[in-house]
Amino acid sequence: MSVGDTRIAPAAGPGGAGASAPPPRPVGGGRSGGPGGTLGSSQRRIFTVRKGLGLLAFMAPALIFVAVFIYYPLFAGGQMAFRNYNLNNLTDTSWVGLGNFRDILADPVFYTVLRNSVVWVVASLVPQFVIGFALALWLRRRFRFRGVYQALVFFPWAISGFLIGILFRWMFNSEFGVINDLLAKTGLIDQPINWLADPATAMVAVLIANIWYGVTFFAIMILAALQSVPDEMLEAAALDGAGRARTLFSIVIPYISVTLALTVLLRVIWIFNFPDIIYGMTGGGPADRTHIVTTWMIQTTQRGDYGRASALGLIVIAVLLVFTVFYLLAMREKGSKTR
Amino acid sequence: MKITRMTTAVSVGLATMLLASGCSSSSGGGDGDVRLQMVESLTNPTRTALLKELLADFETENPGVTVELISPPTDQADQKIQQMLQAGNGIDVLEVRDITVGPFSANGWISDMTEVLDGWEGWEDMTANAVDYATNDDGQTYYIPYGFYGLSVFYRTDLVEAAGFDGPPETWAEMLEQATAIQESGDGNYGYAFRGGTNGNGNLATAIEAYVADDIDTSNGFKLTDGSSIFSAPEAQDAADMYFELFAKASPPSSVAWGYPEMVEGFSNGSTAFLLQDPEVISAIGSSTAITEDQWDTAPLVKGPTGKAVQAVATSGWGTAESSEHKEEAAELIKFLSSGDASTRFTKENSLVPILTSAAEDEFYSTGAWASYVTMTENPDTYISVIQPRSVEWWTEWTQKADSEVQRVLVGDMTSEELLASWDEYWMEKWAE
Amino acid sequence: MIDTETRSARIVRFGFLGLWLLITLFPLYWITVTSFKAPGSIFSRPLTYWPTEFSLENYIGLFAKSQFGVYVLNSIIVSTVAATVATLIALLSGYVLSRFEFRSKGALMTAFFVTQMIPSFIALGPLYLLMTQLDLVDNRFGLILIYIAVCIPFSTIMLRGFFANVPDALEEAAMIDGCSRIGALFRILVPVMKPGIVAAFIFNFVNCWNELFLSVTLMNRDSNKTIPTAINGFISSFNIDWGPMSAAAVLTVIPTMVLFAFASRWIVQGLTAGAVKG
């Protein structure tokens, strides 16, 4: 299946405007009531050579860039996964088949790292989503200085992950860190917490940093989606006497569910692949407690073992691909049921 | 049509921007001028500034040659150097470390300078140690050390005195005693700046070596004279027990994650009383605003129950890339940096053990913080110098594994017995290959 | 939502918004305060929440010891050019992918989407070799090319979503009036989609501005470094230079924050119009 087909359009839209469109052509439009007529006209355009060339000309720049600078290095790097490719000794780079993968699977640290990755994704994502949703919901209503507020509260997204890591490493410093100081001042603790050195708290600390960073993306996306919900629908719900909570769950959420689902998918992929904060804060320590697959991969490249690192990279891609396929299938399933 | 004009304007504008951004990086030179690219690895801002001054001097002495210094962030430096060497481009002179010389030469990335350095009078001014390290077992010269690193004890004179001791610790056992007393005195200071993070394995190995000093193989600091590994000796267990007790009783809890920067910071900000470090930090601590000069001093490396300490020298130096098209000029630069004022300044201002005999006679090296280094060099039977197998190609793999296991013992995931067994197994396997 | 808010709901709402604002801004406040402390007093207890005296030493040191102005300039050039070109290219590809049907379309969409899953470290080595062959290592133009490639997939997916919401009828009418397809695209669609395009541009810009690993790998000379690389450089082998680092952090954050302040409304508007399709 291809991702291209998956824009199951407004399964969301209770109006069901898109429902009649034939499946192969993804139905445009997040808004229900997107004029159905426009869908058909482009759908069966006659395919001529001239048009084909035209399309190619339009696509060419994107394709060339992506092929040359992303896929070529990916394949060149990917083949190292099947070789004994160690920068510390390149005199023998023979093919070793699945040897690197076997080594990884035999390493107990791999399973720790995998578990950490799942914790990292889930425990970052859920709070990011919940806080982001709340923020969006409450920002939807106009209030004075909303523009200013929005600008201030969205800024974490504009900082680099590595810098955030460094910043939080500084704040979580057990002797001179401001977080311990504040906790001590408010009487919550009487002994400084060794945030980044204690196996029990290191993951919590990196998660806090990541949540702080990631709420913005959800808030922006969800706010945008919420603003696309037509007011008439909400008014109608209000007339029906539906309560606020009910309106939210039976009208608003279904309406924007596609956006929500795809935003979540994108974030899962990004967070899984996001070593920057951990790299800056703990480097994976203490005792591998905060190592996720991608930070572990960085460490592996640092000792020159490119074969093993590439194998890890391919595992990352495979895991995410499988996840995406299942996720999209589940989404489609749910979509067709709602319909 | 308006739209085409707009697109043209946009594309012309973009093309100009692209060109503008590209043009300044075209390589300079011309007129037979030589431009050398030099890459450093153990980068820090003060050292980089000093290097730039030295390079400027070199350029004045050698008209027609310019040197461009590349200073990658230390974290990624060796990896970056590897990439550049592998690509075979953009590198003439580079910082080669004792831990990178093995891999770099095995891959044919750096060149044997034996010939170009043949007959160079600079050799005569160098210490025996420096000449020794410059030449490998096969008689090849892949780099010339710029200085040496070796451990000594940095301690707080005021805290030691306040805790009722006459002087700094001489043995690991005394270190444990004094550090514990200081930490338990209740004035908020910690005893020992423990290294639990990056390269934390090194100090444990140093302690173990001191405990087995009588039987150690000086040509391979991880081996005993009977061919077994030092980690299998019963004394190694005593050393490990002592060492981890030092963490439990006398070190800041956050030091589980301390690497070089945190340890040095912990000492120079006044919060910990003892630090085991290279001379390199003398200048860093000297510039501290939290502790004054009369509050700290150095002492020779602590000994084991054997009454001996084992000093595993570490070093780093300059070499040339095999792919360099200017090997001769590169060699000139290395000669320049390895002799005379340039070398003296470099070792002095970075506080390294010098490579020149003249510098070693300098009064500078027998006073103050340096005095303990003199004590150590003058008593080679007590302070035994050994060579650790740092140039093996699996050294980085080893340090990653060993660091991770040290941390696992610290957080209680592993016992010290398991750690020693694992280290013993690792090295015996490697040696059997 | 539409009905009037009760008093208690209002308190909850503003309570939450206020609290989150505090949490968001605190790290920024802290790094700013740190940057104005005299170097010696960064490590002193008790912590001071307001510098006893404002010291500009860290900022002066930052510009005196490093070529910070050059890094800023590099970052601005690289990010602006890469984000602009990537957005333009993605405009074309997003347009095709939303308007036309062809056999390889699914595969293309998948290929674009999969790029999001690639950990950059797998490609760094080969990328370095490739750029060496193209003689584009240590060259801003080379870094720009790579940033463009990195930005294209996500912005294509994003812009495709926006196109899907603009009725075909618009550009068809224009084409009947004699516009070429590209004319119709730029003249009719682009103005309608302006907020969406701005949103895509901002995303690209921010990504390039913050990128660390590719820049560290590909840039050698000091005069070619971008800000994240420079900040990474403050972590040296034996200390972390918190003073200048915090000053650099403040100076890096400000431009992006200002950009976000101006653009945040646009971003939301743009995304609303597109109601984002992954």
Short mmCIF file of N, CA and C in Angstrom, two decimals, chain B residues 1-3 6-7 10 14 17-27 35 37 42-46 52 68-76 79-80 83-90 188 190 260-262 264-265 269 271 280-281 283-284 289-290 350, chain C residues 39-41 43 45 65 67 77 80-81 84-85 88 121 124-125 128-129 132 135 137-141 144-145 148 178-180 182-184 186-187 212-213 215-225 229 232-242:
data_model
loop_
_atom_site.label_atom_id
_atom_site.label_comp_id
_atom_site.label_asym_id
_atom_site.label_seq_id
_atom_site.Cartn_x
_atom_site.Cartn_y
_atom_site.Cartn_z
N MET B 1 4.05 38.94 -20.16
CA MET B 1 3.08 38.60 -19.13
C MET B 1 3.68 38.80 -17.75
N LYS B 2 2.87 39.35 -16.93
CA LYS B 2 3.39 39.76 -15.63
C LYS B 2 4.02 38.59 -14.86
N ILE B 3 3.33 37.45 -15.01
CA ILE B 3 3.77 36.34 -14.17
C ILE B 3 5.15 35.83 -14.57
N MET B 6 7.74 37.94 -13.14
CA MET B 6 7.94 37.70 -11.71
C MET B 6 8.79 36.45 -11.49
N THR B 7 8.44 35.39 -12.23
CA THR B 7 9.22 34.16 -12.04
C THR B 7 10.67 34.39 -12.41
N VAL B 10 12.38 36.25 -9.70
CA VAL B 10 12.63 35.40 -8.54
C VAL B 10 13.81 34.47 -8.80
N LEU B 14 17.37 34.32 -6.94
CA LEU B 14 17.84 33.13 -6.24
C LEU B 14 19.19 32.68 -6.75
N MET B 17 21.80 34.68 -5.26
CA MET B 17 22.04 34.32 -3.87
C MET B 17 22.87 33.05 -3.77
N LEU B 18 22.49 32.08 -4.61
CA LEU B 18 23.21 30.81 -4.57
C LEU B 18 24.67 31.01 -4.94
N LEU B 19 24.88 31.81 -5.97
CA LEU B 19 26.24 32.06 -6.40
C LEU B 19 27.02 32.78 -5.31
N ALA B 20 26.35 33.79 -4.76
CA ALA B 20 27.02 34.58 -3.73
C ALA B 20 27.42 33.69 -2.56
N SER B 21 26.54 32.74 -2.25
CA SER B 21 26.85 31.91 -1.10
C SER B 21 27.93 30.89 -1.44
N GLY B 22 28.10 30.61 -2.71
CA GLY B 22 29.07 29.61 -3.07
C GLY B 22 30.46 30.17 -3.33
N CYS B 23 30.49 31.38 -3.86
CA CYS B 23 31.75 31.85 -4.40
C CYS B 23 32.86 32.00 -3.37
N SER B 24 32.49 32.41 -2.16
CA SER B 24 33.54 32.72 -1.20
C SER B 24 34.30 31.48 -0.76
N SER B 25 33.77 30.30 -1.08
CA SER B 25 34.47 29.13 -0.58
C SER B 25 35.38 28.50 -1.63
N SER B 26 35.52 29.13 -2.77
CA SER B 26 36.46 28.61 -3.75
C SER B 26 37.84 28.68 -3.13
N SER B 27 38.64 27.66 -3.38
CA SER B 27 39.91 27.61 -2.67
C SER B 27 40.86 28.69 -3.17
N ARG B 35 48.57 26.21 0.42
CA ARG B 35 47.70 26.39 1.57
C ARG B 35 47.54 25.05 2.27
N GLN B 37 45.86 22.64 5.16
CA GLN B 37 44.70 22.52 6.03
C GLN B 37 45.08 21.66 7.21
N LEU B 42 41.48 17.63 20.02
CA LEU B 42 41.17 17.97 21.42
C LEU B 42 40.98 19.48 21.54
N THR B 43 39.95 19.95 20.87
CA THR B 43 39.74 21.38 20.74
C THR B 43 39.28 22.04 22.02
N ASN B 44 39.89 23.13 22.37
CA ASN B 44 39.27 24.04 23.34
C ASN B 44 39.68 25.45 22.97
N PRO B 45 38.83 26.42 23.29
CA PRO B 45 39.01 27.77 22.74
C PRO B 45 40.38 28.38 23.02
N THR B 46 40.89 28.20 24.24
CA THR B 46 42.20 28.80 24.56
C THR B 46 43.30 28.18 23.72
N LYS B 52 46.61 29.25 16.74
CA LYS B 52 46.53 30.23 15.65
C LYS B 52 47.72 31.18 15.69
N GLU B 68 45.48 26.86 7.30
CA GLU B 68 44.12 27.09 7.78
C GLU B 68 43.79 26.05 8.84
N LEU B 69 43.44 26.54 10.02
CA LEU B 69 43.15 25.63 11.13
C LEU B 69 41.67 25.30 11.17
N ILE B 70 41.36 24.03 11.21
CA ILE B 70 39.97 23.59 11.33
C ILE B 70 39.77 23.03 12.73
N SER B 71 38.78 23.58 13.43
CA SER B 71 38.56 23.17 14.81
C SER B 71 37.16 22.64 15.02
N PRO B 72 36.95 21.36 14.77
CA PRO B 72 35.60 20.81 14.95
C PRO B 72 35.29 20.72 16.45
N PRO B 73 34.00 20.70 16.81
CA PRO B 73 33.66 20.49 18.22
C PRO B 73 34.28 19.16 18.70
N THR B 74 34.91 19.17 19.86
CA THR B 74 35.61 17.99 20.36
C THR B 74 34.79 16.72 20.28
N ASP B 75 33.53 16.85 20.64
CA ASP B 75 32.62 15.69 20.61
C ASP B 75 32.70 14.89 19.33
N GLN B 76 32.72 15.63 18.22
CA GLN B 76 32.64 14.96 16.93
C GLN B 76 33.97 14.98 16.18
N GLN B 79 35.60 11.68 14.76
CA GLN B 79 34.73 11.13 13.73
C GLN B 79 34.85 11.95 12.44
N LYS B 80 34.92 13.24 12.62
CA LYS B 80 35.03 14.12 11.47
C LYS B 80 36.36 13.92 10.77
N GLN B 83 36.22 10.95 8.67
CA GLN B 83 35.50 11.17 7.41
C GLN B 83 36.37 11.90 6.39
N MET B 84 37.08 12.91 6.88
CA MET B 84 37.92 13.68 5.97
C MET B 84 39.04 12.82 5.41
N LEU B 85 39.62 12.00 6.28
CA LEU B 85 40.71 11.15 5.82
C LEU B 85 40.20 10.12 4.82
N GLN B 86 39.02 9.58 5.12
CA GLN B 86 38.47 8.57 4.22
C GLN B 86 38.18 9.17 2.85
N ALA B 87 37.68 10.40 2.87
CA ALA B 87 37.38 11.06 1.61
C ALA B 87 38.67 11.46 0.89
N GLY B 88 39.76 11.48 1.63
CA GLY B 88 41.05 11.79 1.02
C GLY B 88 41.13 13.20 0.50
N ASN B 89 40.54 14.12 1.24
CA ASN B 89 40.50 15.48 0.73
C ASN B 89 40.45 16.48 1.87
N GLY B 90 41.12 17.59 1.66
CA GLY B 90 40.95 18.71 2.59
C GLY B 90 41.72 18.60 3.88
N GLY B 188 29.37 20.80 53.69
CA GLY B 188 28.81 20.87 52.35
C GLY B 188 29.78 20.56 51.23
N TYR B 190 32.28 18.06 48.97
CA TYR B 190 32.40 16.66 48.60
C TYR B 190 33.86 16.28 48.65
N TYR B 260 35.09 14.55 31.93
CA TYR B 260 36.17 15.50 32.12
C TYR B 260 35.69 16.90 32.53
N PRO B 261 34.77 17.52 31.76
CA PRO B 261 34.38 18.88 32.12
C PRO B 261 33.79 18.99 33.51
N GLU B 262 32.93 18.04 33.87
CA GLU B 262 32.26 18.13 35.16
C GLU B 262 33.23 17.95 36.32
N VAL B 264 36.50 18.62 36.36
CA VAL B 264 37.34 19.81 36.49
C VAL B 264 36.52 20.94 37.08
N GLU B 265 35.29 21.06 36.60
CA GLU B 265 34.40 22.10 37.13
C GLU B 265 34.16 21.88 38.62
N ASN B 269 35.27 24.83 40.96
CA ASN B 269 34.25 25.69 41.57
C ASN B 269 34.24 25.54 43.09
N SER B 271 33.77 22.86 45.05
CA SER B 271 32.87 21.96 45.77
C SER B 271 33.49 20.61 46.11
N GLU B 280 47.11 19.20 32.18
CA GLU B 280 46.36 20.12 31.33
C GLU B 280 45.43 21.04 32.13
N VAL B 281 44.89 20.51 33.24
CA VAL B 281 43.91 21.32 33.97
C VAL B 281 44.56 22.34 34.90
N SER B 283 46.22 24.96 34.21
CA SER B 283 45.89 26.33 33.79
C SER B 283 44.41 26.63 33.98
N ALA B 284 43.57 25.59 33.75
CA ALA B 284 42.13 25.80 33.93
C ALA B 284 41.81 26.14 35.38
N THR B 289 37.91 31.43 39.62
CA THR B 289 37.66 32.56 40.50
C THR B 289 37.13 32.09 41.84
N ALA B 290 36.76 30.80 41.91
CA ALA B 290 36.16 30.30 43.15
C ALA B 290 37.21 29.88 44.17
N ASN B 350 49.48 25.08 27.61
CA ASN B 350 48.46 24.06 27.78
C ASN B 350 48.72 23.18 28.98
N PRO C 39 31.11 35.87 34.64
CA PRO C 39 31.54 34.48 34.52
C PRO C 39 31.74 33.76 35.85
N GLY C 40 32.32 34.43 36.83
CA GLY C 40 32.60 33.76 38.09
C GLY C 40 31.34 33.41 38.87
N SER C 41 30.28 34.21 38.69
CA SER C 41 29.11 34.03 39.55
C SER C 41 28.10 33.03 38.99
N PHE C 43 28.66 29.86 38.71
CA PHE C 43 28.74 28.76 39.66
C PHE C 43 28.85 29.32 41.06
N ARG C 45 26.55 29.73 44.84
CA ARG C 45 25.32 29.51 45.54
C ARG C 45 25.24 30.50 46.69
N LYS C 65 36.07 36.23 21.21
CA LYS C 65 36.77 34.95 21.11
C LYS C 65 36.36 34.15 19.90
N GLN C 67 34.04 33.99 16.03
CA GLN C 67 33.49 34.84 14.97
C GLN C 67 31.97 34.72 14.95
N ILE C 77 22.09 33.09 5.79
CA ILE C 77 22.17 32.82 4.35
C ILE C 77 21.67 31.40 4.04
N THR C 80 17.85 30.88 4.84
CA THR C 80 16.94 31.63 3.97
C THR C 80 16.93 31.04 2.56
N VAL C 81 18.10 30.84 2.00
CA VAL C 81 18.15 30.33 0.63
C VAL C 81 17.55 28.93 0.57
N THR C 84 13.75 28.96 1.04
CA THR C 84 13.05 29.55 -0.10
C THR C 84 13.01 28.58 -1.28
N VAL C 85 14.17 28.08 -1.64
CA VAL C 85 14.22 27.18 -2.80
C VAL C 85 13.39 25.93 -2.54
N LEU C 88 9.75 26.63 -2.97
CA LEU C 88 9.37 26.77 -4.37
C LEU C 88 9.27 25.40 -5.06
N PHE C 121 22.11 9.69 10.67
CA PHE C 121 23.45 9.13 10.83
C PHE C 121 23.78 8.02 9.85
N LEU C 124 25.29 9.95 6.76
CA LEU C 124 26.31 10.99 6.89
C LEU C 124 27.62 10.65 6.18
N GLY C 125 28.10 9.42 6.38
CA GLY C 125 29.37 9.02 5.78
C GLY C 125 29.33 9.12 4.25
N TYR C 128 29.13 12.59 2.94
CA TYR C 128 30.40 13.30 2.97
C TYR C 128 31.25 12.94 1.75
N LEU C 129 31.27 11.65 1.43
CA LEU C 129 32.06 11.22 0.26
C LEU C 129 31.48 11.83 -1.01
N THR C 132 32.36 15.37 -1.27
CA THR C 132 33.78 15.53 -1.61
C THR C 132 33.96 15.41 -3.12
N ASP C 135 33.04 18.29 -4.89
CA ASP C 135 33.82 19.43 -4.43
C ASP C 135 32.95 20.45 -3.69
N VAL C 137 32.27 20.06 -0.23
CA VAL C 137 32.46 19.99 1.21
C VAL C 137 32.98 21.34 1.68
N ASP C 138 32.60 21.70 2.90
CA ASP C 138 33.05 22.95 3.46
C ASP C 138 32.66 24.12 2.58
N ASN C 139 31.43 24.10 2.17
CA ASN C 139 30.96 25.07 1.19
C ASN C 139 29.50 25.34 1.51
N ARG C 140 29.17 26.60 1.66
CA ARG C 140 27.79 26.92 2.04
C ARG C 140 26.79 26.46 0.98
N PHE C 141 27.21 26.57 -0.26
CA PHE C 141 26.33 26.15 -1.35
C PHE C 141 26.01 24.65 -1.20
N ILE C 144 23.56 24.15 1.52
CA ILE C 144 22.25 24.60 1.07
C ILE C 144 21.57 23.50 0.25
N LEU C 145 22.32 22.90 -0.67
CA LEU C 145 21.74 21.85 -1.50
C LEU C 145 21.15 20.73 -0.64
N ILE C 148 18.06 21.81 1.20
CA ILE C 148 16.91 21.83 0.29
C ILE C 148 16.32 20.43 0.19
N GLY C 178 -6.22 31.67 -21.04
CA GLY C 178 -4.97 31.76 -21.77
C GLY C 178 -3.71 31.73 -20.93
N CYS C 179 -3.87 31.45 -19.66
CA CYS C 179 -2.67 31.32 -18.84
C CYS C 179 -2.05 29.95 -19.09
N SER C 180 -0.75 29.90 -19.02
CA SER C 180 -0.10 28.59 -19.05
C SER C 180 -0.35 27.95 -17.70
N ILE C 182 1.82 26.91 -15.56
CA ILE C 182 2.68 27.50 -14.53
C ILE C 182 2.22 28.91 -14.18
N GLY C 183 1.71 29.58 -15.24
CA GLY C 183 1.15 30.91 -15.00
C GLY C 183 -0.02 30.82 -14.05
N ALA C 184 -0.88 29.86 -14.30
CA ALA C 184 -2.05 29.71 -13.45
C ALA C 184 -1.64 29.39 -12.02
N PHE C 186 1.17 30.18 -10.45
CA PHE C 186 1.73 31.29 -9.69
C PHE C 186 0.77 32.45 -9.55
N ARG C 187 -0.06 32.64 -10.60
CA ARG C 187 -0.88 33.83 -10.58
C ARG C 187 -2.15 33.62 -9.77
N LEU C 212 21.99 20.50 13.26
CA LEU C 212 23.34 20.39 13.81
C LEU C 212 24.22 19.36 13.11
N PHE C 213 23.75 18.12 13.01
CA PHE C 213 24.66 17.05 12.63
C PHE C 213 25.19 17.17 11.20
N SER C 215 25.52 19.88 9.50
CA SER C 215 26.39 21.05 9.43
C SER C 215 27.75 20.75 10.05
N VAL C 216 27.76 20.05 11.17
CA VAL C 216 29.04 19.67 11.78
C VAL C 216 29.84 18.80 10.81
N THR C 217 29.14 17.89 10.16
CA THR C 217 29.82 16.97 9.26
C THR C 217 30.41 17.68 8.05
N LEU C 218 29.65 18.59 7.48
CA LEU C 218 30.05 19.11 6.18
C LEU C 218 30.84 20.40 6.21
N MET C 219 30.79 21.12 7.32
CA MET C 219 31.50 22.38 7.36
C MET C 219 32.79 22.23 8.15
N ASN C 220 33.88 22.72 7.61
CA ASN C 220 35.16 22.60 8.31
C ASN C 220 35.63 23.92 8.88
N ARG C 221 35.81 24.87 7.98
CA ARG C 221 36.42 26.12 8.40
C ARG C 221 35.54 26.93 9.33
N ASP C 222 36.18 27.65 10.20
CA ASP C 222 35.48 28.50 11.12
C ASP C 222 34.55 29.46 10.39
N SER C 223 35.05 29.97 9.24
CA SER C 223 34.28 30.97 8.53
C SER C 223 33.05 30.39 7.84
N ASN C 224 32.89 29.06 7.90
CA ASN C 224 31.71 28.46 7.28
C ASN C 224 30.73 27.87 8.28
N LYS C 225 31.06 27.95 9.56
CA LYS C 225 30.21 27.30 10.56
C LYS C 225 28.87 28.01 10.73
N THR C 229 26.54 24.57 15.22
CA THR C 229 27.89 24.00 15.31
C THR C 229 28.73 24.81 16.28
N ASN C 232 27.79 24.01 19.78
CA ASN C 232 28.36 22.71 20.14
C ASN C 232 29.83 22.87 20.51
N GLY C 233 30.50 23.80 19.86
CA GLY C 233 31.92 24.01 20.11
C GLY C 233 32.23 24.55 21.50
N PHE C 234 31.23 25.10 22.17
CA PHE C 234 31.48 25.60 23.52
C PHE C 234 31.63 24.46 24.53
N ILE C 235 31.29 23.25 24.09
CA ILE C 235 31.56 22.11 24.94
C ILE C 235 32.92 21.60 24.51
N SER C 236 33.95 21.93 25.27
CA SER C 236 35.26 21.48 24.85
C SER C 236 35.66 20.30 25.69
N SER C 237 36.88 19.80 25.45
CA SER C 237 37.23 18.58 26.17
C SER C 237 37.27 18.81 27.66
N PHE C 238 37.66 19.99 28.11
CA PHE C 238 37.68 20.09 29.56
C PHE C 238 36.79 21.12 30.22
N ASN C 239 36.00 21.79 29.47
CA ASN C 239 34.93 22.47 30.19
C ASN C 239 33.78 22.83 29.27
N ILE C 240 32.67 23.13 29.91
CA ILE C 240 31.54 23.64 29.16
C ILE C 240 31.49 25.11 29.48
N ASP C 241 31.65 25.91 28.46
CA ASP C 241 31.75 27.34 28.66
C ASP C 241 30.35 27.94 28.76
N TRP C 242 29.75 27.82 29.95
CA TRP C 242 28.34 28.19 30.09
C TRP C 242 28.06 29.65 29.79
#
